[in-house]
Structure formats: structure tokens, C-alpha cells
């Protein structure tokens, strides 16, 4: 099955693959290879349990073998669907070939990473059992068969003989990229067969349950090899599902049942603490939720309004410091102990006031000038908090030592710092805060959703697209931008107030423009762009990834940010619209996509 899209309209007559294998043998090799990959995961790959995951057992997969098994199963299913087997067509509404290639590459990359890791860590290939050689050979053959599947090559323009060496190199690189892109391109998804509403809702619930399982698996990976294998499998696997058209189909279902999807997503998230037996990974979940929630607030400023704010983390700090000063900390000079609900409201209001004070004189600037001003505000906030130590300035924030010993939240008699047993499940401190933050996130999501769909939300989008044209149509650009700035600051302050109680201590170093540990302004902006500007789920997913991945890559030491940066560059090159794109942005970045029949749907 050849898969073509409109972004490669000029093509050669012959459909060929990367490897010179006829189509029928190649398809059979890829499909059978996927099945053999699954079988090879039940063999022993090494004789010793010194390699983590215990890959020594016959008949039961362990560790990285589970990831290879999942990739092999996907390859088999997509391969069978490409034969037109009845009942499997729903797996590949956009065509099977591109998804076969990506899932086969997932199995190949994860398996070979495992084999190479065993060889390097244990000191030679002698540490491999026959199953290790089998899976290496099988996944290689599967990948070769998948890459041999035909695709329609784009017509490549010849190089200009007058070009210099650099121009010729760029031209040749462009031709190579066009060929690779065409190999993994699919056609638009075919219309799905209408299902009863109850079946669609059950399908949404099932996908959310699987997503929860994948997230829990990724966050609880106990050793670095498993996490790297998880990243490889999840990255290629998501690409395969996307190319098959399943991601687009699920997006359409959630758009049709938005309220059900929203409730289901939060119900799945609420189940996460119940899967944890201690606070180790619940702590990581809380920090991810704080980061993702703040990124969603920034999405109002950047994604909807198009304002480049490089000092947004300062509003998080304003809310955190305000709540810390009035929550009964012994380091606070005020000696005030307000209830938690009053502390978070005060933190949100303080951030809103600072948002108005900073935005009022600066929002008449545009582009790079506004970015420089907001960057300056972020640095001014950090330096000011450092200097309010009783030496360089008044003794308010205890300077670099920050405000420590912030008490636990006690809300309506419920102590969030103590463990509680509910329906047989023991909920620890960080699990309590995780559920509290879910409630805060739900509030932020509802504010974002209602604002984006309101008249002011449409004005934000108009300002983002063309501020001059919007003002010519009667929109007060300054007032609209100031509202976005103040609302985004308020949501950041709300999250910051909760963060202060979760972490017990607030220090200036937590609120820098860029450092190796999020949240900071650089990572927050990257989370919005990576996840998908102007969407609800995009910044939440982007924030979760951008907090989780650096945390799990700490074993790389000083190379951590280098590897992470390279991965971001590659991802944004392959998917510039973000992981969960706004329809309007996707149309702008991919001219080949068909525009929606109703303009308003482009921003959905």
C-alpha cells in the first residue's frame, strides 16, 4: 500500500523503497518479522542477572524485553492491516506503510540498544544468550523489510552548476530530507465509521486508561537503561500511531465529547497516586503537575495572544513568596498565619498586581523588545528577593536562604502533610498534594477554556495573527494584551502558592530564566511550544515531558542538557507545530493540509 500526501505533488513514475526488495516479500518480511520479534522477547537475552531487568528467563519477558514486545506487536498489527484483513482496517485509517516503518524502527532501536548495553556493561558479546542474537537478527530483518516498502519519491531538482560548495551541500541535504520525509508520509485519514455515543465514550475511557499506564510506567522506571528504552519505544510508537491516523481519530472523538474527555482525563490522573506505594514517584508527579499547570497559564500569553514573555517564572515566584510570608513560617517577619485558601488567593492577587504593573508600561512594545523587558523583570525579581535580607535591603525574604519551614496545608481539618487511608488505599503527603494540584489544574483548565472561547479569546487570537489588522477592526490591542498578561500572571501565582507549601522552602534560585532544573522561564516557554501553542492538552503534555526527561537523564551529568537540547532540536524539526497542535498553527506550518470548511474550527 503506497501512502502519498499533497506535500509531494511532483513525483517520479516508479514507487520504490529505500532498499531494493520487491513489495510483496518486503511486506511479508516486515509482518512476519514483527511476529518473530514478539516471540524472541520470550527467550533469554543474557545469562546473568547483572544487567538490570533480569533478561535471563525463558518464557517470561522482563525489563526492556517488554518494550521490544510492544513494538513488535504494533508492527505485526500494522502489517496485517496492510493486507486488508477484515476487522483490522480501523487500525490504519491513514495507511499502514509509514506506521509499519516507524514501529519496526522502534523494535530495532530498542532491541539493539539493549544488546549493545549488555555487551558494553558486562564486557563482551559472550554475555549474550542465543535469544540476544535472535532478537538482534529478527529486528534488523524486520526493519529492512519495512524500509523496503514502497513510497513515491519526490522529483528532485538538479543542483545549479554556479552554486558554491556550501550551496550545493544545502541543496543535496534538502533533497535527502525531502526523500526521507516522503518515505514516512501518509495520506489524510479516511472518515471513521460512525459509532454509538456510548461506544465512543468507552473508547475514550480505554485510551485514557492506557495513557495513564504508559505515563505511570515511564515515571516509575527504576533504572536508566529502561527509561532510555522507554523514550525510544514511546517516541517511535507515537509516531507510528500518528502516521496510522489513530491520533487524529482520537482527537476528533475528544473534540466531539469534550466534557467527557476532560472528566475522564482528570479521573485517570486521580488514579495515579493510587498506583504508588511510596512518595518517591508521587513527589515527581506533584512537581510535574506544578510545571505543567504553570505552562498552561503561560499558554494564554504566548499561545493565544502571541506575546513572547521570558520572565514568566517571576510570577510563579511572586505567588510562592506571598503565600510563604503569610502562611505562618517562622522565617516570615510578618508573623501572620492565614488559612490556606486565603494564602493562595493572596498569592494569585499579588501576581496579578505585578502583572498589571509590569504590563501597563511595557505592552505597547512588540516582539523582541517585549521579550527583553520581560526577561529583565524576571532577573529584577530574583535579585530583589536576594537583596531583601536585612543587609542589602529590608529583612523580608531572608535573602538567599529563602523562607523555610512553611507549614503543611490544613484545609477544612484535612492535614495534607499526614498519611490517610481512604477505601483501603493509603494516601501519603505528596499524593495528597497531587490531588490538590489536580483541583488547581482543573481550575486553570476551565479558566483557559472559557477565556479562549469567549469574545476576549477571539480578540487574543486576532492580536496574535496580526495586531495592526486587529486594531483596525476596532480591537483595543493594549487592553486585550494587558488582560492576557494579568490573567496569565494570576494563574502562575495560584500555582506558586501551592508550590511553596509542597516544597516547604522558597528561595530566589528557584526562579531563574534558565538553569538545569525546571521550572524556569526557558523550560516553560519550551513546554508551550513543544506541546502545542494555543491548546489545553499541549502545554500539559509538553510540561510533563520537559520535567520528566531532565529528571531521568541526571545520570548523564554535564552532558544532560546537551543531549536534551539535541533531542528538542530534532523534535521541533520533525514536528514544528508541537505534539498536540492547534489546528490553525498546523495549517500555517503545513500548507499541504486541507483547510477546515468553517474558519472557527481552525483554532479548535
Coordinates of C-alpha atoms in Angstrom, one line a residue:
X1 CA 0.0 0.0 0.0
X2 CA 1.6 3.2 -1.1
X3 CA 0.9 6.3 1.0
X4 CA 1.1 9.7 -0.5
X5 CA 0.3 13.2 0.6
X6 CA -0.1 16.5 -1.2
X7 CA 3.2 17.9 0.1
X8 CA 5.0 15.9 -2.6
X9 CA 2.9 16.5 -5.7
X10 CA 5.7 16.2 -8.2
X11 CA 6.7 12.5 -8.3
X12 CA 8.6 10.1 -10.3
X13 CA 6.7 7.3 -12.1
X14 CA 8.1 4.4 -10.0
X15 CA 7.3 3.7 -6.4
X16 CA 10.3 2.3 -4.6
X17 CA 11.6 1.9 -1.1
X18 CA 14.9 2.7 0.5
X19 CA 16.1 -0.9 0.0
X20 CA 15.7 -2.9 -3.3
X21 CA 13.3 -5.6 -2.2
X22 CA 10.1 -6.3 -4.1
X23 CA 7.0 -5.0 -2.3
X24 CA 5.3 -8.4 -1.5
X25 CA 8.4 -10.0 0.0
X26 CA 9.2 -6.8 1.9
X27 CA 5.7 -6.6 3.4
X28 CA 5.8 -10.3 4.3
X29 CA 9.2 -9.8 5.9
X30 CA 8.1 -6.8 8.0
X31 CA 4.9 -8.5 9.1
X32 CA 6.4 -11.9 9.9
X33 CA 9.4 -10.2 11.5
X34 CA 7.1 -8.3 13.9
X35 CA 5.6 -11.6 15.0
X36 CA 9.1 -13.2 15.4
X37 CA 10.2 -10.1 17.4
X38 CA 7.3 -10.8 19.9
X39 CA 8.4 -14.5 20.1
X40 CA 12.1 -13.6 20.7
X41 CA 11.1 -11.5 23.7
X42 CA 10.2 -14.8 25.5
X43 CA 13.8 -16.0 25.1
X44 CA 16.8 -15.3 27.4
X45 CA 19.0 -12.5 26.1
X46 CA 21.8 -12.8 28.7
X47 CA 22.9 -15.5 31.1
X48 CA 23.5 -13.2 34.1
X49 CA 21.1 -11.0 36.2
X50 CA 23.9 -8.4 36.5
X51 CA 22.2 -6.4 33.7
X52 CA 19.1 -4.7 35.2
X53 CA 15.7 -6.2 34.3
X54 CA 16.6 -9.9 34.6
X55 CA 16.6 -10.8 30.9
X56 CA 17.7 -14.4 31.8
X57 CA 14.3 -16.1 32.0
X58 CA 12.8 -18.2 29.2
X59 CA 9.0 -17.9 28.7
X60 CA 8.6 -14.5 30.5
X61 CA 9.7 -11.1 29.3
X62 CA 11.4 -8.7 31.7
X63 CA 12.6 -5.1 31.6
X64 CA 13.5 -3.9 28.2
X65 CA 12.0 -7.0 26.6
X66 CA 8.5 -5.7 27.3
X67 CA 9.2 -2.6 25.3
X68 CA 10.5 -4.6 22.3
X69 CA 7.5 -6.9 22.6
X70 CA 5.1 -3.9 22.4
X71 CA 6.9 -2.5 19.3
X72 CA 6.9 -5.9 17.7
X73 CA 3.2 -6.4 18.3
X74 CA 2.4 -3.0 16.8
X75 CA 4.5 -3.9 13.7
X76 CA 2.6 -7.1 13.3
X77 CA -0.8 -5.5 13.7
X78 CA 0.0 -2.7 11.2
X79 CA 1.4 -5.3 8.8
X80 CA -1.7 -7.5 8.9
X81 CA -3.8 -4.3 8.5
X82 CA -1.9 -3.5 5.3
X83 CA -3.2 -6.8 3.8
X84 CA -6.7 -5.6 4.2
X85 CA -7.7 -8.2 6.8
X86 CA -11.3 -7.6 7.8
X87 CA -11.6 -6.1 11.3
X88 CA -8.1 -4.5 11.3
X89 CA -8.8 -1.7 8.9
X90 CA -9.7 0.7 11.7
X91 CA -6.0 0.5 12.9
X92 CA -4.7 2.4 9.8
X93 CA -7.2 4.9 8.6
X94 CA -4.4 6.9 7.1
X95 CA -2.5 4.0 5.6
X96 CA -0.2 1.4 7.1
X97 CA 3.2 1.7 5.4
X98 CA 4.6 4.7 7.3
X99 CA 3.4 3.3 10.6
X100 CA 5.0 -0.1 9.8
X101 CA 8.3 1.6 9.2
X102 CA 8.2 3.6 12.5
X103 CA 7.1 0.7 14.7
X104 CA 9.7 -1.6 13.1
X105 CA 12.3 1.0 13.8
X106 CA 11.1 1.2 17.4
X107 CA 11.7 -2.5 17.9
X108 CA 15.0 -2.4 16.1
X109 CA 16.4 0.6 18.0
X110 CA 15.2 -0.6 21.4
X111 CA 16.5 -4.2 20.9
X112 CA 19.9 -3.1 19.6
X113 CA 20.3 -0.5 22.3
X114 CA 19.7 -3.4 24.8
X115 CA 22.1 -5.7 23.1
X116 CA 24.8 -3.1 22.9
X117 CA 24.3 -2.1 26.5
X118 CA 24.6 -5.7 27.7
X119 CA 27.8 -6.1 25.6
X120 CA 29.4 -2.8 26.9
X121 CA 28.3 -3.1 30.6
X122 CA 29.1 -6.8 31.0
X123 CA 32.3 -6.9 28.9
X124 CA 31.7 -8.6 25.6
X125 CA 29.2 -10.4 23.4
X126 CA 30.0 -13.6 25.3
X127 CA 27.4 -12.4 27.8
X128 CA 24.6 -12.8 25.3
X129 CA 22.4 -15.8 25.3
X130 CA 21.1 -17.2 21.9
X131 CA 17.9 -15.1 22.4
X132 CA 20.0 -11.9 22.2
X133 CA 21.4 -12.9 18.8
X134 CA 17.9 -13.9 17.6
X135 CA 16.3 -10.6 18.6
X136 CA 19.1 -8.7 17.0
X137 CA 18.8 -10.5 13.7
X138 CA 15.0 -10.5 13.7
X139 CA 14.6 -6.8 14.4
X140 CA 17.2 -6.0 11.8
X141 CA 15.4 -8.1 9.2
X142 CA 12.1 -6.5 10.2
X143 CA 13.5 -3.0 9.8
X144 CA 14.9 -3.8 6.4
X145 CA 11.6 -5.2 5.2
X146 CA 9.8 -2.2 6.5
X147 CA 12.2 0.3 4.9
X148 CA 11.8 -1.6 1.6
X149 CA 8.1 -0.8 1.4
X150 CA 7.4 1.5 -1.5
X151 CA 6.8 5.2 -1.3
X152 CA 6.6 7.8 -4.1
X153 CA 9.8 9.7 -4.3
X154 CA 9.7 13.4 -4.9
X155 CA 11.1 14.9 -8.0
X156 CA 14.5 16.3 -7.0
X157 CA 15.7 19.4 -8.6
X158 CA 19.3 19.3 -10.1
X159 CA 21.9 21.5 -8.4
X160 CA 22.8 24.8 -10.0
X161 CA 26.3 24.4 -11.5
X162 CA 27.1 28.0 -10.5
X163 CA 26.5 27.3 -6.8
X164 CA 29.4 27.1 -4.4
X165 CA 30.2 24.1 -2.3
X166 CA 28.1 25.3 0.7
X167 CA 25.1 26.0 -1.5
X168 CA 25.5 22.6 -3.2
X169 CA 25.7 20.9 0.2
X170 CA 22.5 22.6 1.4
X171 CA 20.7 21.6 -1.9
X172 CA 21.8 18.0 -1.6
X173 CA 20.8 17.9 2.1
X174 CA 17.4 19.3 1.2
X175 CA 16.9 16.6 -1.4
X176 CA 17.8 13.9 1.1
X177 CA 15.4 15.4 3.7
X178 CA 12.6 15.5 1.1
X179 CA 13.1 11.8 0.3
X180 CA 13.2 10.8 3.9
X181 CA 10.1 12.8 4.7
X182 CA 8.2 11.3 1.7
X183 CA 9.1 7.8 3.0
X184 CA 7.3 8.4 6.3
X185 CA 4.3 10.5 4.9
X186 CA 0.8 9.2 4.8
X187 CA -2.4 10.4 3.3
X188 CA -5.2 12.0 5.2
X189 CA -7.2 9.8 7.5
X190 CA -10.3 8.2 5.9
X191 CA -13.7 9.1 7.6
X192 CA -14.3 6.8 10.6
X193 CA -17.4 4.6 10.7
X194 CA -19.9 6.2 13.0
X195 CA -20.1 4.5 16.4
X196 CA -22.8 4.8 19.0
X197 CA -22.1 7.5 21.5
X198 CA -21.7 5.0 24.4
X199 CA -19.0 3.1 22.3
X200 CA -17.1 6.3 21.6
X201 CA -17.1 7.2 25.3
X202 CA -15.9 3.7 26.2
X203 CA -13.2 4.1 23.6
X204 CA -12.1 7.4 25.1
X205 CA -12.0 5.8 28.6
X206 CA -9.9 2.9 27.3
X207 CA -7.4 5.2 25.6
X208 CA -7.1 7.4 28.8
X209 CA -6.6 4.2 30.9
X210 CA -3.8 3.1 28.5
X211 CA -2.3 6.6 28.6
X212 CA -2.3 6.5 32.4
X213 CA -0.5 3.2 32.3
X214 CA 2.2 4.5 29.9
X215 CA 2.7 7.6 32.0
X216 CA 3.0 5.5 35.2
X217 CA 5.4 3.1 33.5
X218 CA 7.6 6.0 32.3
X219 CA 7.6 7.9 35.6
X220 CA 8.4 4.8 37.7
X221 CA 11.2 3.4 35.5
X222 CA 13.8 2.3 38.2
X223 CA 17.0 2.4 36.1
X224 CA 18.4 4.5 33.3
X225 CA 18.6 1.8 30.6
X226 CA 14.8 1.1 31.0
X227 CA 14.0 4.8 30.7
X228 CA 16.1 5.3 27.6
X229 CA 14.5 2.3 26.0
X230 CA 11.1 3.7 27.1
X231 CA 11.9 7.0 25.3
X232 CA 12.9 5.2 22.1
X233 CA 9.8 3.0 22.0
X234 CA 7.4 5.7 23.1
X235 CA 8.9 8.2 20.5
X236 CA 8.7 5.8 17.5
X237 CA 5.4 4.3 18.8
X238 CA 3.7 7.7 19.0
X239 CA 5.0 8.5 15.5
X240 CA 3.6 5.2 14.2
X241 CA 0.2 5.8 15.8
X242 CA 0.1 9.3 14.4
X243 CA 1.0 8.2 10.9
X244 CA -1.6 5.5 11.0
X245 CA -4.2 8.2 11.7
X246 CA -5.2 6.9 15.1
X247 CA -4.1 10.1 16.9
X248 CA -6.2 12.3 14.6
X249 CA -9.2 9.9 15.0
X250 CA -8.9 10.1 18.8
X251 CA -8.6 13.9 18.7
X252 CA -11.8 14.1 16.7
X253 CA -13.6 11.9 19.3
X254 CA -12.4 14.0 22.2
X255 CA -13.5 17.2 20.4
X256 CA -16.9 15.6 19.9
X257 CA -17.2 14.6 23.6
X258 CA -15.1 17.4 25.2
X259 CA -16.7 17.3 28.6
X260 CA -16.5 13.6 28.9
X261 CA -12.8 13.6 27.8
X262 CA -12.0 16.3 30.3
X263 CA -13.6 14.5 33.2
X264 CA -12.1 11.2 32.1
X265 CA -8.6 12.7 31.9
X266 CA -8.8 14.1 35.4
X267 CA -10.3 10.8 36.7
X268 CA -7.3 8.9 35.2
X269 CA -4.9 11.4 36.7
X270 CA -6.6 11.0 40.1
X271 CA -5.8 7.3 39.9
X272 CA -2.1 7.9 39.6
X273 CA -1.4 8.3 43.3
X274 CA -3.3 5.0 44.0
X275 CA -0.7 3.2 41.8
X276 CA 2.2 4.3 44.1
X277 CA 3.3 2.5 47.3
X278 CA 5.5 5.3 48.5
X279 CA 6.1 9.0 47.9
X280 CA 9.2 8.7 45.6
X281 CA 7.3 8.9 42.3
X282 CA 4.3 10.8 43.8
X283 CA 6.8 13.6 44.5
X284 CA 7.9 13.6 40.9
X285 CA 4.2 13.6 39.8
X286 CA 3.5 16.7 42.0
X287 CA 6.4 18.6 40.5
X288 CA 5.4 17.7 37.0
X289 CA 1.8 18.9 37.7
X290 CA 3.1 22.2 39.1
X291 CA 5.3 22.7 36.0
X292 CA 2.6 21.7 33.6
X293 CA 0.0 24.0 35.2
X294 CA 2.2 27.0 35.0
X295 CA 3.0 26.2 31.4
X296 CA -0.8 26.2 30.7
X297 CA -1.0 29.7 32.2
X298 CA 1.9 30.9 30.0
X299 CA 0.0 29.5 27.1
X300 CA -2.5 32.3 27.4
X301 CA 0.2 34.9 27.0
X302 CA 2.3 33.1 24.3
X303 CA -0.1 30.6 22.6
X304 CA -3.3 32.7 22.4
X305 CA -2.0 36.3 22.4
X306 CA 1.4 35.8 20.8
X307 CA 3.4 37.8 23.4
X308 CA 6.9 36.5 24.0
X309 CA 7.3 36.5 27.8
X310 CA 10.7 35.4 29.0
X311 CA 10.2 36.3 32.7
X312 CA 7.0 34.4 33.4
X313 CA 8.6 32.3 36.1
X314 CA 8.8 35.5 38.2
X315 CA 5.0 35.5 38.6
X316 CA 5.3 31.9 39.9
X317 CA 7.8 33.3 42.5
X318 CA 5.6 36.2 43.5
X319 CA 2.8 33.8 44.3
X320 CA 5.1 31.5 46.2
X321 CA 6.7 34.2 48.2
X322 CA 3.4 35.9 49.0
X323 CA 1.9 32.6 50.3
X324 CA 5.1 31.8 52.2
X325 CA 5.1 35.1 54.0
X326 CA 1.5 34.8 55.3
X327 CA 1.3 31.0 55.9
X328 CA 2.9 31.0 59.4
X329 CA 6.5 30.3 58.6
X330 CA 8.9 31.2 61.5
X331 CA 11.2 32.9 58.9
X332 CA 8.5 35.3 57.9
X333 CA 8.9 38.8 59.5
X334 CA 5.1 39.4 59.5
X335 CA 4.1 36.7 61.9
X336 CA 0.9 36.0 60.0
X337 CA -0.8 32.6 59.6
X338 CA -3.7 32.9 57.2
X339 CA -5.8 29.9 56.2
X340 CA -4.6 28.1 53.0
X341 CA -7.5 29.3 50.9
X342 CA -6.6 32.9 51.9
X343 CA -2.9 32.4 51.2
X344 CA -3.4 31.1 47.7
X345 CA -5.9 33.8 46.9
X346 CA -3.5 36.5 48.2
X347 CA -0.7 34.9 46.1
X348 CA -2.8 35.0 42.9
X349 CA -3.8 38.6 43.6
X350 CA -0.2 39.7 44.2
X351 CA 0.9 38.1 40.9
X352 CA -2.0 39.7 39.1
X353 CA -1.0 43.1 40.5
X354 CA 2.6 42.6 39.4
X355 CA 1.3 41.5 36.0
X356 CA -0.6 44.8 35.6
X357 CA 2.3 46.9 37.0
X358 CA 4.8 45.3 34.6
X359 CA 2.4 45.0 31.6
X360 CA 0.9 48.5 31.7
X361 CA 4.1 50.4 30.8
X362 CA 5.6 47.7 28.5
X363 CA 2.9 46.1 26.5
X364 CA 2.9 48.8 23.9
X365 CA 6.2 47.2 22.8
X366 CA 6.2 44.3 20.4
X367 CA 8.3 41.2 19.6
X368 CA 11.9 41.2 20.7
X369 CA 11.6 44.4 22.7
X370 CA 8.8 43.0 24.8
X371 CA 10.9 39.8 25.3
X372 CA 13.8 41.8 26.6
X373 CA 11.7 43.8 29.0
X374 CA 10.1 40.6 30.5
X375 CA 13.5 38.9 30.7
X376 CA 14.6 42.0 32.7
X377 CA 11.6 41.7 35.0
X378 CA 12.5 38.1 35.8
X379 CA 16.0 39.0 36.7
X380 CA 15.0 42.0 38.8
X381 CA 12.6 39.8 40.8
X382 CA 15.3 37.2 41.6
X383 CA 17.9 39.9 42.5
X384 CA 15.4 41.7 44.7
X385 CA 14.5 38.6 46.6
X386 CA 18.2 38.0 47.2
X387 CA 18.7 41.6 48.5
X388 CA 15.8 41.7 50.9
X389 CA 18.0 40.0 53.6
X390 CA 18.4 42.8 56.2
X391 CA 21.9 43.7 54.8
X392 CA 21.4 44.9 51.3
X393 CA 17.8 45.9 52.0
X394 CA 14.9 45.3 54.4
X395 CA 14.8 42.0 56.1
X396 CA 11.7 40.5 54.4
X397 CA 12.7 37.4 52.4
X398 CA 15.8 36.2 54.3
X399 CA 17.9 36.7 51.1
X400 CA 19.5 33.7 49.5
X401 CA 18.4 31.4 52.4
X402 CA 14.8 32.0 51.5
X403 CA 11.7 31.4 53.6
X404 CA 11.8 27.9 55.1
X405 CA 9.6 25.7 57.4
X406 CA 6.4 26.6 55.5
X407 CA 3.7 24.6 57.3
X408 CA 1.7 21.9 55.6
X409 CA -1.7 22.7 54.3
X410 CA -4.6 22.2 56.6
X411 CA -7.8 22.6 54.7
X412 CA -11.1 22.2 56.5
X413 CA -9.5 19.9 59.0
X414 CA -7.7 17.7 56.4
X415 CA -4.0 17.7 57.0
X416 CA -2.2 17.3 53.7
X417 CA 1.1 16.6 55.4
X418 CA -0.2 13.4 57.0
X419 CA -1.0 10.0 55.5
X420 CA -4.6 9.0 55.2
X421 CA -6.3 5.7 54.5
X422 CA -9.3 6.0 52.1
X423 CA -11.2 3.0 50.8
X424 CA -8.2 0.7 51.7
X425 CA -5.7 2.9 49.9
X426 CA -3.0 4.7 51.9
X427 CA -2.5 8.3 50.6
X428 CA 0.8 9.9 51.6
X429 CA 1.8 13.5 51.8
X430 CA 2.7 14.0 48.2
X431 CA -0.3 12.0 47.0
X432 CA -2.4 14.5 48.9
X433 CA -0.7 17.4 47.3
X434 CA -1.0 15.7 43.9
X435 CA -4.8 15.6 44.3
X436 CA -4.9 19.2 45.5
X437 CA -2.9 20.3 42.5
X438 CA -5.2 18.4 40.2
X439 CA -8.0 20.6 41.5
X440 CA -5.9 23.7 40.9
X441 CA -5.1 22.4 37.4
X442 CA -8.8 21.8 36.7
X443 CA -9.5 25.4 37.7
X444 CA -6.7 26.6 35.3
X445 CA -8.0 24.4 32.5
X446 CA -11.6 25.8 32.9
X447 CA -10.3 29.4 33.0
X448 CA -8.2 28.8 29.9
X449 CA -11.1 27.1 28.1
X450 CA -13.7 29.7 28.9
X451 CA -11.4 32.5 28.1
X452 CA -10.2 31.1 24.8
X453 CA -13.8 30.5 23.6
X454 CA -15.0 33.9 24.7
X455 CA -15.0 37.2 22.8
X456 CA -11.8 38.2 24.6
X457 CA -10.2 34.9 23.5
X458 CA -11.1 35.6 19.8
X459 CA -9.5 39.1 20.3
X460 CA -6.3 37.5 21.6
X461 CA -6.1 35.3 18.6
X462 CA -6.7 38.3 16.3
X463 CA -3.9 40.1 18.1
X464 CA -1.6 37.1 17.7
X465 CA -2.3 36.8 14.0
X466 CA -2.0 40.5 13.0
X467 CA -2.1 43.2 15.7
X468 CA -2.3 46.0 13.2
X469 CA -5.3 44.5 11.4
X470 CA -7.0 43.7 14.7
X471 CA -6.7 47.3 15.9
X472 CA -8.0 48.5 12.5
X473 CA -11.1 46.3 13.1
X474 CA -11.7 48.1 16.4
X475 CA -9.9 45.8 19.0
X476 CA -8.2 47.7 21.7
X477 CA -4.8 45.9 21.4
X478 CA -3.3 47.3 24.6
X479 CA -6.3 46.5 26.8
X480 CA -6.6 43.0 25.4
X481 CA -2.9 42.2 25.9
X482 CA -3.0 43.6 29.4
X483 CA -5.9 41.3 30.3
X484 CA -3.9 38.3 28.9
X485 CA -0.8 39.3 30.8
X486 CA -2.7 39.8 34.1
X487 CA -4.7 36.5 33.7
X488 CA -1.6 34.5 32.9
X489 CA 0.2 36.1 36.0
X490 CA -2.8 35.2 38.2
X491 CA -2.7 31.6 37.2
X492 CA 1.0 31.4 37.8
X493 CA 0.6 32.9 41.2
X494 CA -2.0 30.4 42.1
X495 CA 0.3 27.5 41.3
X496 CA 3.2 29.2 43.0
X497 CA 1.2 29.5 46.3
X498 CA 0.7 25.7 46.3
X499 CA 4.3 25.1 45.3
X500 CA 5.5 26.9 48.4
X501 CA 3.7 24.5 50.7
X502 CA 4.7 21.5 48.7
X503 CA 8.4 22.3 48.9
X504 CA 8.5 23.8 52.4
X505 CA 11.1 26.4 51.3
X506 CA 11.1 29.2 48.8
X507 CA 14.5 30.6 47.6
X508 CA 15.4 33.0 44.8
X509 CA 17.4 30.4 42.9
X510 CA 14.2 28.5 42.1
X511 CA 13.0 31.3 39.8
X512 CA 15.7 31.9 37.2
X513 CA 15.4 32.4 33.4
X514 CA 17.4 29.2 32.7
X515 CA 19.1 26.5 34.8
X516 CA 19.4 22.8 34.7
X517 CA 16.2 22.2 36.8
X518 CA 12.7 23.3 35.7
X519 CA 10.6 25.2 36.3
X520 CA 12.3 28.2 34.8
X521 CA 11.2 30.6 32.1
X522 CA 13.2 28.9 29.3
X523 CA 11.7 25.5 30.0
X524 CA 8.2 26.9 30.5
X525 CA 8.4 28.5 27.0
X526 CA 9.7 25.3 25.5
X527 CA 6.9 23.3 27.1
X528 CA 4.3 25.6 25.5
X529 CA 5.9 25.4 22.0
X530 CA 6.7 21.7 22.2
X531 CA 3.3 20.7 23.5
X532 CA 1.4 22.9 21.1
X533 CA 0.6 26.6 21.4
X534 CA -3.0 27.6 21.9
X535 CA -4.2 24.2 23.1
X536 CA -5.2 22.9 26.5
X537 CA -3.6 19.5 26.5
X538 CA -0.5 20.6 24.6
X539 CA 1.3 22.5 27.4
X540 CA 0.2 19.8 29.9
X541 CA 1.9 17.1 27.9
X542 CA 4.9 19.3 27.0
X543 CA 5.4 20.3 30.6
X544 CA 5.2 16.7 31.8
X545 CA 7.8 15.7 29.2
X546 CA 10.1 18.6 29.9
X547 CA 10.1 18.0 33.6
X548 CA 10.3 14.2 33.5
X549 CA 13.0 13.8 30.9
X550 CA 15.7 16.0 32.5
X551 CA 14.9 14.4 35.9
X552 CA 15.5 10.9 34.4
X553 CA 18.6 12.0 32.5
X554 CA 20.6 13.1 35.5
X555 CA 23.0 10.2 35.1
X556 CA 24.4 12.0 32.0
X557 CA 25.9 14.6 34.3
X558 CA 27.3 17.6 32.4
X559 CA 26.1 16.2 29.1
X560 CA 22.4 16.1 30.2
X561 CA 21.4 19.5 28.7
X562 CA 23.4 18.8 25.5
X563 CA 21.5 15.6 24.8
X564 CA 18.3 17.1 25.9
X565 CA 18.8 20.1 23.6
X566 CA 19.7 18.0 20.6
X567 CA 16.5 15.9 21.2
X568 CA 14.4 19.1 21.3
X569 CA 16.0 20.4 18.0
X570 CA 15.2 17.1 16.2
X571 CA 11.7 17.0 17.6
X572 CA 10.9 20.6 16.6
X573 CA 12.4 20.0 13.1
X574 CA 10.1 17.0 12.6
X575 CA 7.0 18.4 14.3
X576 CA 7.2 22.2 14.4
X577 CA 3.5 22.6 15.3
X578 CA 4.0 20.7 18.6
X579 CA 2.9 17.3 19.8
X580 CA -0.7 18.3 20.1
X581 CA -1.1 21.1 17.6
X582 CA -3.6 23.9 17.3
X583 CA -5.4 23.4 14.0
X584 CA -4.7 26.9 12.9
X585 CA -0.9 26.7 13.6
X586 CA -0.8 23.3 11.9
X587 CA -2.4 24.8 8.7
X588 CA 0.2 27.6 8.7
X589 CA 3.2 25.2 9.1
X590 CA 1.9 22.6 6.7
X591 CA 0.5 24.1 3.5
X592 CA -0.5 20.7 2.2
X593 CA -3.2 20.2 4.8
X594 CA -6.8 20.8 3.8
X595 CA -8.3 23.8 5.4
X596 CA -11.4 23.3 7.5
X597 CA -14.7 24.3 6.0
X598 CA -15.5 26.5 8.9
X599 CA -12.8 29.0 9.8
X600 CA -13.7 28.8 13.5
X601 CA -12.7 25.2 13.6
X602 CA -9.1 26.1 12.8
X603 CA -8.5 27.2 16.4
X604 CA -10.1 24.1 18.0

